[in-house]
Coordinates of N, CA and C in Angstrom, one line a residue:
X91 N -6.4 -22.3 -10.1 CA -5.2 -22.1 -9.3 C -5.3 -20.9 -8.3
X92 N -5.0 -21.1 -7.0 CA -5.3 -20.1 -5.9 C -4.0 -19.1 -5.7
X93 N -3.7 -17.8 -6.7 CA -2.7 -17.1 -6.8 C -2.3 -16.6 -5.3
X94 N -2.8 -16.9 -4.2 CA -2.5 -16.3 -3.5 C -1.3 -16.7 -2.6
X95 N -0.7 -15.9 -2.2 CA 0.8 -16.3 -1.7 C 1.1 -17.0 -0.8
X96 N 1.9 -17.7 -0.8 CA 2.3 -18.6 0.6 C 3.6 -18.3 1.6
X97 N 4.4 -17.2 0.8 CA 5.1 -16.8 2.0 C 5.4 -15.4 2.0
X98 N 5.1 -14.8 3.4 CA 5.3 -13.5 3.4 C 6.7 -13.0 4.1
X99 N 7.0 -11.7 4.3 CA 7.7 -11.0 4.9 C 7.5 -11.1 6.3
X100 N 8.6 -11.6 7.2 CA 8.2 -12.0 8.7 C 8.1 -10.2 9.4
X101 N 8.0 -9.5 8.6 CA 7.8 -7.9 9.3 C 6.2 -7.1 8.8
X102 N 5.4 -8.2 7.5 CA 4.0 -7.5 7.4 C 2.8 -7.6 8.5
X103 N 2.7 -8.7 9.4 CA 1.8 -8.6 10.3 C 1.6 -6.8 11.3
X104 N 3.0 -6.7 11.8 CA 3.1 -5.4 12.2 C 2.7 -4.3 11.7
X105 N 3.4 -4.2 10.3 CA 3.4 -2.9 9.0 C 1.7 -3.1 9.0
X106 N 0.6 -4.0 9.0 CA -0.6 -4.2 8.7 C -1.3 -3.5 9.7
X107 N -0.4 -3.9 11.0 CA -1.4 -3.3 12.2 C -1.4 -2.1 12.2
X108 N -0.2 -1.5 12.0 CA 0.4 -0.2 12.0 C -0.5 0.9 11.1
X109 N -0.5 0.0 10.2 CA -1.5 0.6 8.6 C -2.9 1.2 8.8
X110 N -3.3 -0.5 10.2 CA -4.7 0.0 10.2 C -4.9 1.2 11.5
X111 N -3.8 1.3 12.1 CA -3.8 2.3 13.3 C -3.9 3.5 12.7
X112 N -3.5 3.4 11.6 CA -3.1 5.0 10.9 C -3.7 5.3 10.2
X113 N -4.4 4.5 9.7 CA -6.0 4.9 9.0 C -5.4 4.5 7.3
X114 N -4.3 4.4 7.2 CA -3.5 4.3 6.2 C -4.2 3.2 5.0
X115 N -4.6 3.5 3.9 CA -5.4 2.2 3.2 C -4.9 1.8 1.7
X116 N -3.4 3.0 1.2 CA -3.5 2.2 0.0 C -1.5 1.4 0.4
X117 N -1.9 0.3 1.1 CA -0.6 -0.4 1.2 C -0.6 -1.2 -0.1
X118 N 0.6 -1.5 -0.5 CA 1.0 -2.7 -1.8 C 0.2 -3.8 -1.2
X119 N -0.4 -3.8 -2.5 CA -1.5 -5.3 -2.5 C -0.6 -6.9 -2.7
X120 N -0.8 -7.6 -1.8 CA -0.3 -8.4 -1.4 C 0.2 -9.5 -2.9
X121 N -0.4 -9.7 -4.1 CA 0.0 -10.3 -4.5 C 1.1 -9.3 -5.2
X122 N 0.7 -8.4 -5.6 CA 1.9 -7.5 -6.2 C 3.5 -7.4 -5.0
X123 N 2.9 -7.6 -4.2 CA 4.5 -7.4 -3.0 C 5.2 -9.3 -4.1
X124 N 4.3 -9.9 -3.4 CA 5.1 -11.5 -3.9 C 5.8 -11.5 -5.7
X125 N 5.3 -10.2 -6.2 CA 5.8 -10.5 -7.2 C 7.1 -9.4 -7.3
X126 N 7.2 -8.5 -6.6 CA 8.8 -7.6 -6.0 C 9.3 -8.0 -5.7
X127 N 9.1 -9.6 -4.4 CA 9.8 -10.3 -4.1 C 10.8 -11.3 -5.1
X128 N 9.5 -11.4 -6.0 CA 10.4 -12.5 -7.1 C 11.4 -11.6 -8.1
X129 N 11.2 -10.7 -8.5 CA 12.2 -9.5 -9.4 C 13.1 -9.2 -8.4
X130 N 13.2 -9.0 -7.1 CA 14.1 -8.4 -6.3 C 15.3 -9.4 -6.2
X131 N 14.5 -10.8 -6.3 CA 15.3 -12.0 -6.0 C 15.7 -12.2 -7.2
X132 N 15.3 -12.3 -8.5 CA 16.3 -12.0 -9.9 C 17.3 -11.0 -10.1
X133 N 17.5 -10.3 -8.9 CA 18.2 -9.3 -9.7 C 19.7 -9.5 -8.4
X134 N 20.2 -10.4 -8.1 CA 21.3 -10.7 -7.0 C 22.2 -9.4 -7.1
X135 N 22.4 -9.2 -6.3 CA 23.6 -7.6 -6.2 C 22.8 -6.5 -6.5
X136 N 21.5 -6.3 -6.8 CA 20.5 -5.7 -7.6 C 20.7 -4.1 -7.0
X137 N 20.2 -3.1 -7.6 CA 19.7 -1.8 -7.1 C 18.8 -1.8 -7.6
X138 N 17.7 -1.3 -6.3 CA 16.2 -1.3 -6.8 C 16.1 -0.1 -6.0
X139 N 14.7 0.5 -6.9 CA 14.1 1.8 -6.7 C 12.7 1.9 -6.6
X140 N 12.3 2.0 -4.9 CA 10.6 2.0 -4.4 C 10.7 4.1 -4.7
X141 N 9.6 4.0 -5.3 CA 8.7 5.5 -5.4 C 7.5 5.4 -4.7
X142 N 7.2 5.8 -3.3 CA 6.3 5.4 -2.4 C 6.6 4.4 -1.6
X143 N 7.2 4.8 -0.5 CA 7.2 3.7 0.9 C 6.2 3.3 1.4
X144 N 5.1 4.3 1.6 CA 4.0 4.5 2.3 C 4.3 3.7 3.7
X145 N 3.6 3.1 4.4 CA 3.8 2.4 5.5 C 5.2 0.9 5.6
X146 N 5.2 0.9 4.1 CA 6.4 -0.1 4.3 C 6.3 -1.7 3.6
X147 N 5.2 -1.8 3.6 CA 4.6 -3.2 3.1 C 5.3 -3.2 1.5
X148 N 5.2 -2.9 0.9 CA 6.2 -2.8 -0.5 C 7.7 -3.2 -0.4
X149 N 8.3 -2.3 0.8 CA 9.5 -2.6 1.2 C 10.1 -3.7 1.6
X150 N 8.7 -3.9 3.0 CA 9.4 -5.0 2.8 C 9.2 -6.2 2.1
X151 N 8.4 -6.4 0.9 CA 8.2 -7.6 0.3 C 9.9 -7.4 -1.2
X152 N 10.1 -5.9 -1.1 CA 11.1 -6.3 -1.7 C 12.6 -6.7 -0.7
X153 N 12.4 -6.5 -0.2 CA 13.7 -6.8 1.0 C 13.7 -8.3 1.5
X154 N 12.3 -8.6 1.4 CA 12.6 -10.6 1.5 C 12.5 -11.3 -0.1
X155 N 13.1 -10.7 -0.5 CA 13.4 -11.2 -2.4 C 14.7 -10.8 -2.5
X156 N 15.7 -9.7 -1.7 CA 17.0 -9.2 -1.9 C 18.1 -10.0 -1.6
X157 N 18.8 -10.0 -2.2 CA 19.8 -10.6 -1.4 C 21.0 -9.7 -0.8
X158 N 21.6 -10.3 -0.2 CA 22.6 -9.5 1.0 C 23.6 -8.1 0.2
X159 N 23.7 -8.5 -1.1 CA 24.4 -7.4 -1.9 C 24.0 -6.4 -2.4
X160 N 22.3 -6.9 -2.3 CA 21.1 -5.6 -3.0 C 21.1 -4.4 -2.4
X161 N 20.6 -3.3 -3.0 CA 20.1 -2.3 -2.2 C 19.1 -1.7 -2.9
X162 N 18.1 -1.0 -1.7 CA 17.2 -0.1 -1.8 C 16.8 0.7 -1.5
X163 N 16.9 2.2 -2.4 CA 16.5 3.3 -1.8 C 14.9 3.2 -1.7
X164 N 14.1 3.9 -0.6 CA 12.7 4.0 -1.1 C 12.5 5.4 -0.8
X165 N 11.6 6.4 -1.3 CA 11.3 7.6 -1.2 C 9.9 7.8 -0.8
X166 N 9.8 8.7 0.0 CA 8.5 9.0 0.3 C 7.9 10.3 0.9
X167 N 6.7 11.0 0.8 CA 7.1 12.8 0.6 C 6.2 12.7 1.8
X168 N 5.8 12.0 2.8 CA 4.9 11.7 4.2 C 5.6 11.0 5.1
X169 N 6.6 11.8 5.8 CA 7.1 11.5 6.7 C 6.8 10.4 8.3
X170 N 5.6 11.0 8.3 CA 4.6 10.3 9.4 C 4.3 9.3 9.0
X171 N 4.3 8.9 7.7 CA 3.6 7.0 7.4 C 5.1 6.6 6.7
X172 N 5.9 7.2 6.7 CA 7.4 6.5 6.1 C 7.9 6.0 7.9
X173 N 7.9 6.8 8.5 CA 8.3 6.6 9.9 C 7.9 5.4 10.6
X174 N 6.7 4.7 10.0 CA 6.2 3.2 10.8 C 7.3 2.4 9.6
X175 N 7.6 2.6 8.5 CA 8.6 1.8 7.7 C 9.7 1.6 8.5
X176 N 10.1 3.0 8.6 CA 11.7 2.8 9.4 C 11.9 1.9 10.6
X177 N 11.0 2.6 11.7 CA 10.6 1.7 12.8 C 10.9 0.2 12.8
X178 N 9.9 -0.2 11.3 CA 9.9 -1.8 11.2 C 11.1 -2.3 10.4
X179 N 11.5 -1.6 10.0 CA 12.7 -2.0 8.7 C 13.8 -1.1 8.4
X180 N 13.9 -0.1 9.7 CA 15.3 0.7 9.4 C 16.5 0.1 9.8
X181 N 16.7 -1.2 10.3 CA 17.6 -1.5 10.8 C 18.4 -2.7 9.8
X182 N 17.4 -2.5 8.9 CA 18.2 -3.3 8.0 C 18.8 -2.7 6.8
X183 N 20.4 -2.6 6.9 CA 21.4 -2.0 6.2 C 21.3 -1.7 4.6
X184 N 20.3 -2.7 4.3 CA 20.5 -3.1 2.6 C 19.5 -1.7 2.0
X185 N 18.8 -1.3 2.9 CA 17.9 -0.3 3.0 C 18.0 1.2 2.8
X186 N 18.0 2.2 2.1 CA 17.9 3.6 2.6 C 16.5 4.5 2.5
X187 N 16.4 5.1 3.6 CA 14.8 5.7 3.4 C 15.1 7.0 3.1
X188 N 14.4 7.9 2.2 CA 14.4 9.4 1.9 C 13.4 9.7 1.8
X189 N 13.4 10.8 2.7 CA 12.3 11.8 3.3 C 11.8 12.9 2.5
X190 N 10.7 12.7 1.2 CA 11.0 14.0 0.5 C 9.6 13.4 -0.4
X191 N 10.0 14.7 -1.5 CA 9.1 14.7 -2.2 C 10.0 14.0 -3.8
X192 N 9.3 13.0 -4.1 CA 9.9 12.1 -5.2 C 9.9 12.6 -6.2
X193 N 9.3 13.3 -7.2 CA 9.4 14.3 -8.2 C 10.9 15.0 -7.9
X194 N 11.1 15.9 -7.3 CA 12.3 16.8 -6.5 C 13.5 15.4 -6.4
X195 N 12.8 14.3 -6.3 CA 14.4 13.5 -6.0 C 14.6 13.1 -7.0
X196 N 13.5 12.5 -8.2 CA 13.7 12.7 -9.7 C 14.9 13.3 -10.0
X197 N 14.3 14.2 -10.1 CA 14.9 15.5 -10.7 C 16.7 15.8 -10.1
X198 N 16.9 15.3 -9.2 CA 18.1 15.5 -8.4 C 18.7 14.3 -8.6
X199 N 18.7 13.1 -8.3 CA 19.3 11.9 -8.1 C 20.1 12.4 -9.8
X200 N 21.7 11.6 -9.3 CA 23.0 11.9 -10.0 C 23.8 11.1 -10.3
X201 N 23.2 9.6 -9.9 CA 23.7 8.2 -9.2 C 23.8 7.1 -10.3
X202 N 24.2 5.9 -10.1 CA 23.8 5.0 -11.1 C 22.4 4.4 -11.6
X203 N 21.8 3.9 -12.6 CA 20.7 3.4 -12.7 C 20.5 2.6 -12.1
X204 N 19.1 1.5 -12.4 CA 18.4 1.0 -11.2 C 18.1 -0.8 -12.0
X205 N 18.3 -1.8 -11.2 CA 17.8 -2.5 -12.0 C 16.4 -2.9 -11.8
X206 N 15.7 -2.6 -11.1 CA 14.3 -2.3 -10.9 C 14.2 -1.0 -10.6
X207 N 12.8 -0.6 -11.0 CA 12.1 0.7 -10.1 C 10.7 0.6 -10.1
X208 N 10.0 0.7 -9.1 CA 8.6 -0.1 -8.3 C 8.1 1.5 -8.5
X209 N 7.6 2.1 -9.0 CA 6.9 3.0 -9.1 C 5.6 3.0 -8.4
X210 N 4.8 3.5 -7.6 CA 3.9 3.3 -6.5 C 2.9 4.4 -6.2
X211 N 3.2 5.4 -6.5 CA 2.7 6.3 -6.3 C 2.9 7.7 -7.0
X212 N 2.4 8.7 -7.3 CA 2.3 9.2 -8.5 C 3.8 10.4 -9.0
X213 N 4.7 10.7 -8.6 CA 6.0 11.2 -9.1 C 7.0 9.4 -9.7
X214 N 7.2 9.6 -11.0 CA 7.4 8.1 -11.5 C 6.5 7.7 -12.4
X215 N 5.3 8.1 -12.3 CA 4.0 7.1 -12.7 C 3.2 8.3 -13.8
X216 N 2.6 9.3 -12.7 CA 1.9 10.4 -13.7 C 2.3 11.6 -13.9
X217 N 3.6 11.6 -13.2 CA 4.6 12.7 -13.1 C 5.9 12.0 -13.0
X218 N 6.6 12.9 -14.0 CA 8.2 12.3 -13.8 C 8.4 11.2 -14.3
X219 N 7.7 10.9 -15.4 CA 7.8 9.1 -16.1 C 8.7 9.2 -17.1
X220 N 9.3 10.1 -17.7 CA 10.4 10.1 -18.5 C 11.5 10.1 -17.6
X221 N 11.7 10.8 -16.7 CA 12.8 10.4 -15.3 C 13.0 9.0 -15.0
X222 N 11.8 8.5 -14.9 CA 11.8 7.6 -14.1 C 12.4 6.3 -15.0
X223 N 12.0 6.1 -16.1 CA 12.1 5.0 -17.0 C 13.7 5.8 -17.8
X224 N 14.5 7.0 -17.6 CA 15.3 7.3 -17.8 C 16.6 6.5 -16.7
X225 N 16.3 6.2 -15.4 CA 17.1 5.9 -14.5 C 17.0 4.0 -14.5
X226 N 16.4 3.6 -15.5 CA 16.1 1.7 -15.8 C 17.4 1.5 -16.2
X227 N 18.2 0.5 -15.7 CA 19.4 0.0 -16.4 C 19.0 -0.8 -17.4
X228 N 19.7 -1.1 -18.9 CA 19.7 -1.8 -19.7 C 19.2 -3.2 -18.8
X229 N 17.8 -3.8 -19.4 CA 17.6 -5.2 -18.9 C 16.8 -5.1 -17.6
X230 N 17.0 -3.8 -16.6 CA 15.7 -3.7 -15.9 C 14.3 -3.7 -16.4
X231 N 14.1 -3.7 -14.9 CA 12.4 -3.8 -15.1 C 12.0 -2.7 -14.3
X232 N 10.9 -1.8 -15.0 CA 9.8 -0.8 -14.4 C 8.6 -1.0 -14.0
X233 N 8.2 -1.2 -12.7 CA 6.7 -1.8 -12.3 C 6.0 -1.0 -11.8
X234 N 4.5 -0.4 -12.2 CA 3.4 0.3 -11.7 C 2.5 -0.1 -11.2
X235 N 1.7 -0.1 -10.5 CA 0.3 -0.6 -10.1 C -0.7 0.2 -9.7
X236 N -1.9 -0.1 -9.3 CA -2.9 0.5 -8.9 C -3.2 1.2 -10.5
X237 N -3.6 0.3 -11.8 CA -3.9 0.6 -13.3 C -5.8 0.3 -13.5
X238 N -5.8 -0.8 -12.2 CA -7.5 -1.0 -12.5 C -8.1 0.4 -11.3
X239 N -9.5 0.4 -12.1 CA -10.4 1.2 -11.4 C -10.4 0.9 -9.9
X240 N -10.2 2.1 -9.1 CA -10.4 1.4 -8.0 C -11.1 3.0 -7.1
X241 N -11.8 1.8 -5.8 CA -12.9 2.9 -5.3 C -11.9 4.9 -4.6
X242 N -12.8 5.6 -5.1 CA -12.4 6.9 -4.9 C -11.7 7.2 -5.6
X243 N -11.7 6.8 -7.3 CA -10.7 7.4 -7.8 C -11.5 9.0 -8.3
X244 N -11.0 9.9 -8.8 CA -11.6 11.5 -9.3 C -12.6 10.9 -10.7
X245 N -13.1 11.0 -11.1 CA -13.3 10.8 -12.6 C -12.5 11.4 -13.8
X246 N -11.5 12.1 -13.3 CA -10.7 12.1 -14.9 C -9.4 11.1 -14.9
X247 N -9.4 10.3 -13.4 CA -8.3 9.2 -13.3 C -8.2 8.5 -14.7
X248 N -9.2 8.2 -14.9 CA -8.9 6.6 -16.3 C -8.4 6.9 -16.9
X249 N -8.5 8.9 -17.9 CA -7.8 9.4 -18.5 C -6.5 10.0 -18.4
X250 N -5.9 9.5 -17.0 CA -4.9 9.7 -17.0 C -3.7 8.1 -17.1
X251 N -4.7 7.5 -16.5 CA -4.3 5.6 -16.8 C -4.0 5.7 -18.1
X252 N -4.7 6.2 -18.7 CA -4.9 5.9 -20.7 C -3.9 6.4 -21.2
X253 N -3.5 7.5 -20.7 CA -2.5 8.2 -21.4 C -1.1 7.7 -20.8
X254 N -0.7 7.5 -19.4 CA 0.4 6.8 -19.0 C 0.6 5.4 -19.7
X255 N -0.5 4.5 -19.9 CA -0.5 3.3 -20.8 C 0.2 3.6 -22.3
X256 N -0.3 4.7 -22.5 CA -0.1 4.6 -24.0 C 1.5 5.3 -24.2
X257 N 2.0 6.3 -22.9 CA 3.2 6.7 -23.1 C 4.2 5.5 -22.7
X258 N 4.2 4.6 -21.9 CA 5.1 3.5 -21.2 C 5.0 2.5 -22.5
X259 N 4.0 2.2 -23.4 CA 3.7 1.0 -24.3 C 4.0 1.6 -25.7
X260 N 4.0 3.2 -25.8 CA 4.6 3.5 -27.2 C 6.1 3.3 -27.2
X261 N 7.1 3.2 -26.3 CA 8.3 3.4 -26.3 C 9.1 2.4 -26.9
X262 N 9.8 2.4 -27.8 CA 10.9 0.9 -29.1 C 12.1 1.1 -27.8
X263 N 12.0 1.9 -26.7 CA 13.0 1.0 -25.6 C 12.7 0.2 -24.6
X264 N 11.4 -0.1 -25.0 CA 11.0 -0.7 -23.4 C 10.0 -1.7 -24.0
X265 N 10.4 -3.0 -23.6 CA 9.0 -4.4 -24.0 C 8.0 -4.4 -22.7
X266 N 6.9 -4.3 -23.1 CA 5.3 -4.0 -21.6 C 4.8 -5.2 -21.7
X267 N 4.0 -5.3 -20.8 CA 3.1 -6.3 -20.7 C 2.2 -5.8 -19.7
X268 N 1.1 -5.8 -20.1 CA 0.1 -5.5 -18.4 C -0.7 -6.8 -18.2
X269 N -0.7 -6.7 -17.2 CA -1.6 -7.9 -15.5 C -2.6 -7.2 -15.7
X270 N -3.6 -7.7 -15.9 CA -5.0 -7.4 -15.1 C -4.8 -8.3 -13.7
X271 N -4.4 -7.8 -13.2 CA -4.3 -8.7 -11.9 C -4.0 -8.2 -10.8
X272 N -4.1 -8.8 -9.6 CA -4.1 -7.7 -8.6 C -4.4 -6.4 -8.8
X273 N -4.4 -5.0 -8.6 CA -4.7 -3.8 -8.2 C -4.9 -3.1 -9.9
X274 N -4.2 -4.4 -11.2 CA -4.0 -4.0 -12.3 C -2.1 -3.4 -12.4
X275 N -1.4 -3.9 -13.3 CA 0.0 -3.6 -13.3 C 0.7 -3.5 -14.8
X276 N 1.1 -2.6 -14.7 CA 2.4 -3.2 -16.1 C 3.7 -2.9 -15.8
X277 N 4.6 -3.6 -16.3 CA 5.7 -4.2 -16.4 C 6.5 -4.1 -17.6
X278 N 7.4 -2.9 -17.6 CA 8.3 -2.7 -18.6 C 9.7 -3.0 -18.5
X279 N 10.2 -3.5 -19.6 CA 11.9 -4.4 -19.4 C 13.0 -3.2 -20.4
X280 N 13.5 -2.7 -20.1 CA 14.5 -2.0 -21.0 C 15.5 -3.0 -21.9
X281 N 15.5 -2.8 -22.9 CA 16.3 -3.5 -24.0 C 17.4 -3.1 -24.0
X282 N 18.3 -4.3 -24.5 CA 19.7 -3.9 -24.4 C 19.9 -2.5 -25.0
X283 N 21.3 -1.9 -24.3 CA 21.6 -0.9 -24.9 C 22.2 -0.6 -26.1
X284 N 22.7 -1.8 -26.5 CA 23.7 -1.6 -28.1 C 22.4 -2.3 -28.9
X285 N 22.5 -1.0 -30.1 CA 21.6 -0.5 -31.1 C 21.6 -1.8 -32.1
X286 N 23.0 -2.5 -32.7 CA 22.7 -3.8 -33.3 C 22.3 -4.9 -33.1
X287 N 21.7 -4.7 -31.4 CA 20.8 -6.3 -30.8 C 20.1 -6.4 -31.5
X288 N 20.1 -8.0 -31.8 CA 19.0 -8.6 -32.2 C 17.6 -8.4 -31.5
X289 N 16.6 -7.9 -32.4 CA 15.0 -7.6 -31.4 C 14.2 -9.3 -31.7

């Protein structure tokens, strides 16, 4: 079976060119956008939460999965490659972009929970992951990527993979599953919040 997608975001050709003008190289891997698309589209009226805009390609694969009641904040602490996002996708309302450093918005945000959060880049993921999986609404989902080896990583990366695996997959509040697929991913679902659910 050929996983590869058949319909994209009518705004990634641009965000690609953009990407490559900018020298820019870790955009959301294409099959992982198609699968934001599909959680964004489960979740109707949804609030979702991108950590890492980067150029936008994430965005917008969750933005052609939203529907008209959703919304999405995305954060990003690189103003100069968040700015080709805006460009391509500020004009769409369902949208808010924040200019910052994501740890610091962690740490700040005071709002309601999320029924997704796309974690992307490292405040959420190897920093700030009790934050992060603290702001999951009952029944959301928490998605990470970039779990397989990939070129240029430091050599003590894997041991930080190992230990974020092992802290997301020890938790009795959250059911995991990881993808070896695409970039490598896991996918955690928060359990209901009343303590006599049936498990």
């Amino acid at each position: 079976m050929d996983d590869t997608p058949s319909t994209f975001p009518t705004a990634l050709p641009a965000l690609r060119v953009a990407a490559r003008e900018a020298g820019f190289t870790r955009s959301c891997e294409e099959r992982t956008g198609s699968l934001l698309a599909v959680l964004a589209a489960a979740r109707p009226g949804g609030r979702i939460l991108e950590l890492g805009t980067g150029v936008g390609e994430g965005t917008a694969w969750l933005l052609s999965g939203m529907d008209g009641a959703s919304r999405l904040v995305t954060v990003e602490l690189d103003a100069v490659v968040q700015a080709v996002a805006r460009g391509q996708l500020g004009a769409d309302p369902r949208v808010t972009f924040v200019d910052g450093d994501g740890g610091e918005w962690l740490e700040d945000y005071d709002g309601e929970p999320f029924d997704l959060v796309f974690a992307d880049t490292w405040p959420g993921k190897f920093t700030h992951l009790e934050r992060a999986l603290e702001l999951v609404a009952p029944g959301g989902v928490y998605l990470i990527d970039d779990l397989l080896p990939q070129p240029g990583w430091p050599e003590a990366h894997l041991a930080s993979v190992k230990r974020l695996l092992a802290e997301v997959e020890g938790r009795d509040d959250f059911r995991t599953v990881r993808l070896a697929w695409a970039s490598g991913l896991v996918m955690a679902v928060r359990g209901a919040s009343d303590p006599t659910a049936p498990s």
